[in-house]
Amino acid sequence: MIIAVDGPAASGKGTIARALARHFGLPHLDTGLLYRAAALRLLRTGGNPASEEQAVAACDMTGIDFADPELKSEAAGGVASRISAYPAVRAALVERQRRFAEQPGGAVLDGRDIGTVIAPNADAKLFVTASPEVRARRRFDELERLGMPLPFADVLADIEARDARDRNRPTAPLAQAEDAYLLDTSSLGVEGAIAEAIAAVTAAT
Ligand code: C5P
């Protein structure tokens, strides 16, 4: 069973994907971490995000610590959002994601293009969303928890800029797959959102 969970930044898709993985006993891949890891490598090596060639070179995942809290920083997220628009960067990361999706027994993947590009034949697809203000509030709280606080207005502006980049890029833009279940978490608590996600996946499979 392959479960695809897509949606914009801070929509709750990561929390939902992890809960689905636990519930259905499947491995989970947060594909945003791959783009963030490439971005962080680029930042740490003084690379230029405006160079597609340098961004592709940074997609080598050798030695990446996926538990590094810096991956969650706004700096890494911002650069990830920029370099993820390069077709060659997406191409460099696609195989790793497809291999994960196609492992025996199935998997849960969350990202922007799982249901549309990485696993178009997924058994269940969710498109998780929430208003920009609600998502900015969640991200603001998360950054505070991580000890990397930023003013709310900056977080909201960043979410809106990232949405625009993710939705408007020509290659694999953020979009709801035709056969995806739309889950709006704006007025749902974590438990409510998870319950609705489990029900939607159960109905689809
Ligand atoms: O989901 P997360 O915010 O960690 O992703 C960071 C950035 O990586 C996103 O803004 C998006 O531009 C990019 N991304 C992507 N495709 C994915 C996952 C993430 O383009 N499947």
Coordinates of C-alpha atoms and ligand atoms in Angstrom, one line a residue:
M1 CA 0.0 0.0 0.0
I2 CA 1.4 3.4 -1.0
I3 CA 0.0 6.5 0.7
A4 CA 0.8 9.9 -0.8
V5 CA 0.4 13.0 1.3
D6 CA 0.9 16.4 -0.3
G7 CA 0.3 19.9 0.7
P8 CA 1.9 23.4 1.3
A9 CA 4.3 24.3 4.1
A10 CA 3.1 23.8 7.7
S11 CA -0.3 22.3 6.6
G12 CA 0.1 19.4 9.0
K13 CA 1.0 16.9 6.3
G14 CA 4.1 15.7 8.1
T15 CA 2.2 15.0 11.4
I16 CA -0.5 13.3 9.4
A17 CA 1.9 11.2 7.3
R18 CA 3.7 10.1 10.5
A19 CA 0.4 9.1 12.1
L20 CA -0.7 7.2 9.0
A21 CA 2.6 5.3 9.0
R22 CA 2.2 4.3 12.6
H23 CA -1.5 3.4 12.1
F24 CA -0.9 1.2 9.0
G25 CA 2.5 -0.1 10.1
L26 CA 4.3 1.5 7.1
P27 CA 7.7 3.2 6.7
H28 CA 7.6 7.0 6.2
L29 CA 9.6 9.4 4.2
D30 CA 9.5 13.2 4.6
T31 CA 10.6 14.1 1.1
G32 CA 11.0 17.8 2.1
L33 CA 14.1 16.7 4.1
L34 CA 15.9 15.7 0.9
Y35 CA 15.4 19.2 -0.6
R36 CA 16.4 20.7 2.8
A37 CA 19.5 18.5 3.0
A38 CA 20.6 19.6 -0.4
A39 CA 19.9 23.2 0.6
L40 CA 21.9 22.9 3.8
R41 CA 24.9 21.4 2.1
L42 CA 24.8 24.3 -0.4
L43 CA 24.6 26.8 2.4
R44 CA 27.4 25.1 4.4
T45 CA 29.8 24.9 1.4
G46 CA 29.2 28.5 0.4
G47 CA 27.4 27.4 -2.8
N48 CA 25.2 29.7 -4.8
P49 CA 21.5 28.8 -4.9
A50 CA 21.2 30.7 -8.1
S51 CA 23.4 28.1 -9.8
E52 CA 21.5 25.0 -10.9
E53 CA 24.7 23.1 -11.4
Q54 CA 25.9 23.8 -7.8
A55 CA 22.4 22.9 -6.5
V56 CA 22.5 19.5 -8.3
A57 CA 26.0 18.8 -6.9
A58 CA 24.5 19.4 -3.4
C59 CA 21.9 16.6 -4.0
D60 CA 24.5 14.0 -3.0
M61 CA 23.0 12.6 0.2
T62 CA 26.2 10.9 1.4
G63 CA 26.8 11.5 5.1
I64 CA 23.7 13.6 5.7
D65 CA 22.3 13.4 9.2
F66 CA 18.5 13.6 8.7
A67 CA 18.1 14.4 12.4
D68 CA 20.1 17.6 12.1
P69 CA 17.8 20.4 13.6
E70 CA 19.3 22.9 11.1
L71 CA 17.4 21.1 8.4
K72 CA 14.2 22.6 9.9
S73 CA 15.6 26.2 9.9
E74 CA 13.9 28.9 7.8
A75 CA 17.2 29.4 6.0
A76 CA 17.3 25.7 4.8
G77 CA 13.6 25.8 4.0
G78 CA 13.9 29.0 1.9
V79 CA 16.9 27.7 -0.1
A80 CA 15.1 24.3 -0.5
S81 CA 12.1 26.0 -1.9
R82 CA 14.3 27.9 -4.4
I83 CA 16.4 25.0 -5.6
S84 CA 13.5 22.6 -5.8
A85 CA 12.3 24.5 -8.8
Y86 CA 15.3 23.3 -10.9
P87 CA 14.3 20.4 -13.0
A88 CA 17.8 18.8 -12.6
V89 CA 17.5 19.0 -8.8
R90 CA 14.1 17.2 -8.9
A91 CA 15.5 14.6 -11.3
A92 CA 18.5 14.0 -9.0
L93 CA 16.1 13.2 -6.1
V94 CA 13.3 11.3 -7.9
E95 CA 14.8 7.8 -7.9
R96 CA 15.5 7.7 -4.2
Q97 CA 11.8 8.7 -3.5
R98 CA 10.4 6.1 -6.0
R99 CA 12.6 3.3 -4.6
F100 CA 11.2 4.2 -1.1
A101 CA 7.6 4.2 -2.4
E102 CA 8.0 0.9 -4.2
Q103 CA 9.5 -1.1 -1.4
P104 CA 7.7 -4.4 -0.6
G105 CA 4.9 -3.8 1.8
G106 CA 4.3 -0.2 0.9
A107 CA 5.2 3.2 2.3
V108 CA 3.9 6.7 3.3
L109 CA 5.6 9.7 1.6
D110 CA 4.8 13.3 2.2
G111 CA 5.8 16.3 0.0
R112 CA 4.5 18.4 -2.8
D113 CA 4.4 16.1 -5.9
I114 CA 4.0 12.6 -4.4
G115 CA 0.5 12.0 -5.8
T116 CA 1.2 13.7 -9.1
V117 CA 4.8 12.8 -10.0
I118 CA 6.5 10.4 -7.6
A119 CA 3.7 7.9 -7.1
P120 CA 0.8 8.7 -9.4
N121 CA -0.5 5.2 -8.8
A122 CA -0.6 5.5 -5.0
D123 CA -3.4 3.6 -3.4
A124 CA -4.5 6.6 -1.3
K125 CA -3.8 10.3 -1.8
L126 CA -4.4 13.1 0.6
F127 CA -4.0 16.8 -0.2
V128 CA -3.6 18.5 3.2
T129 CA -4.1 22.3 3.5
A130 CA -4.9 25.1 5.9
S131 CA -5.2 28.9 5.6
P132 CA -1.8 30.8 5.3
E133 CA -2.5 32.4 8.8
V134 CA -3.1 29.1 10.5
R135 CA 0.0 27.6 8.9
A136 CA 2.2 30.6 9.8
R137 CA 1.0 30.3 13.4
R138 CA 2.0 26.6 13.5
R139 CA 5.4 27.3 11.9
F140 CA 5.9 30.3 14.3
D141 CA 5.3 28.0 17.3
E142 CA 7.5 25.2 15.8
L143 CA 10.4 27.7 15.3
E144 CA 10.0 28.9 18.9
R145 CA 10.1 25.3 20.2
L146 CA 13.2 24.7 18.2
G147 CA 14.9 27.8 19.7
M148 CA 15.0 29.6 16.3
P149 CA 12.2 32.2 16.8
L150 CA 11.2 34.8 14.1
P151 CA 8.6 37.6 14.1
F152 CA 5.2 36.3 13.1
A153 CA 5.0 38.7 10.1
D154 CA 8.2 37.3 8.7
V155 CA 7.0 33.7 9.1
L156 CA 3.7 34.6 7.3
A157 CA 5.5 36.4 4.5
D158 CA 7.9 33.5 4.1
I159 CA 5.0 31.0 4.0
E160 CA 3.2 33.0 1.3
A161 CA 6.4 33.4 -0.8
R162 CA 7.1 29.7 -0.5
D163 CA 3.5 28.8 -1.5
A164 CA 3.8 31.1 -4.6
R165 CA 7.1 29.5 -5.6
D166 CA 5.9 25.9 -5.1
R167 CA 2.6 26.4 -6.9
N168 CA 3.9 28.4 -9.9
R169 CA 7.1 26.5 -10.8
P170 CA 6.8 24.8 -14.2
T171 CA 8.3 21.4 -13.0
A172 CA 6.2 19.4 -10.6
P173 CA 4.3 22.3 -9.0
L174 CA 2.4 21.9 -5.8
A175 CA -1.1 20.8 -6.9
Q176 CA -3.9 18.6 -5.7
A177 CA -4.0 15.3 -7.7
E178 CA -7.4 14.8 -9.3
D179 CA -8.0 11.7 -7.2
A180 CA -6.7 13.1 -3.9
Y181 CA -8.9 13.6 -0.8
L182 CA -8.8 17.3 0.3
L183 CA -8.2 17.6 4.0
D184 CA -8.4 21.2 5.3
T185 CA -6.9 21.3 8.8
S186 CA -7.6 25.0 9.4
S187 CA -10.2 24.3 12.1
L188 CA -9.1 20.8 13.1
G189 CA -7.0 19.8 16.1
V190 CA -4.2 17.3 15.6
E191 CA -6.3 14.3 16.7
G192 CA -9.3 15.4 14.5
A193 CA -7.0 15.8 11.5
I194 CA -5.4 12.4 12.0
A195 CA -8.8 10.7 12.5
E196 CA -10.1 12.2 9.2
A197 CA -6.9 11.1 7.4
I198 CA -7.2 7.5 8.6
A199 CA -10.9 7.4 7.6
A200 CA -10.1 8.8 4.1
V201 CA -7.2 6.3 3.6
T202 CA -9.4 3.4 4.8
A203 CA -12.2 4.4 2.4
A204 CA -9.8 4.6 -0.5
T205 CA -8.1 1.2 0.1
Ligands
C5P1 O1 8.0 20.2 3.2 P1 9.1 21.1 3.5 O2 8.7 22.5 3.9 O3 10.1 20.5 4.4 O4 9.9 21.3 2.1 C1 10.9 22.2 1.8 C2 10.8 22.7 0.4 O5 11.2 21.6 -0.5 C3 9.4 23.1 -0.1 O6 9.2 24.5 0.1 C4 9.4 22.7 -1.5 O7 9.8 23.8 -2.3 C5 10.4 21.6 -1.6 N1 9.8 20.3 -1.8 C6 9.4 19.9 -3.1 N2 8.9 18.7 -3.3 C7 8.7 17.8 -2.3 C8 9.1 18.2 -1.0 C9 9.6 19.4 -0.8 O8 9.6 20.7 -4.0 N3 8.2 16.6 -2.6

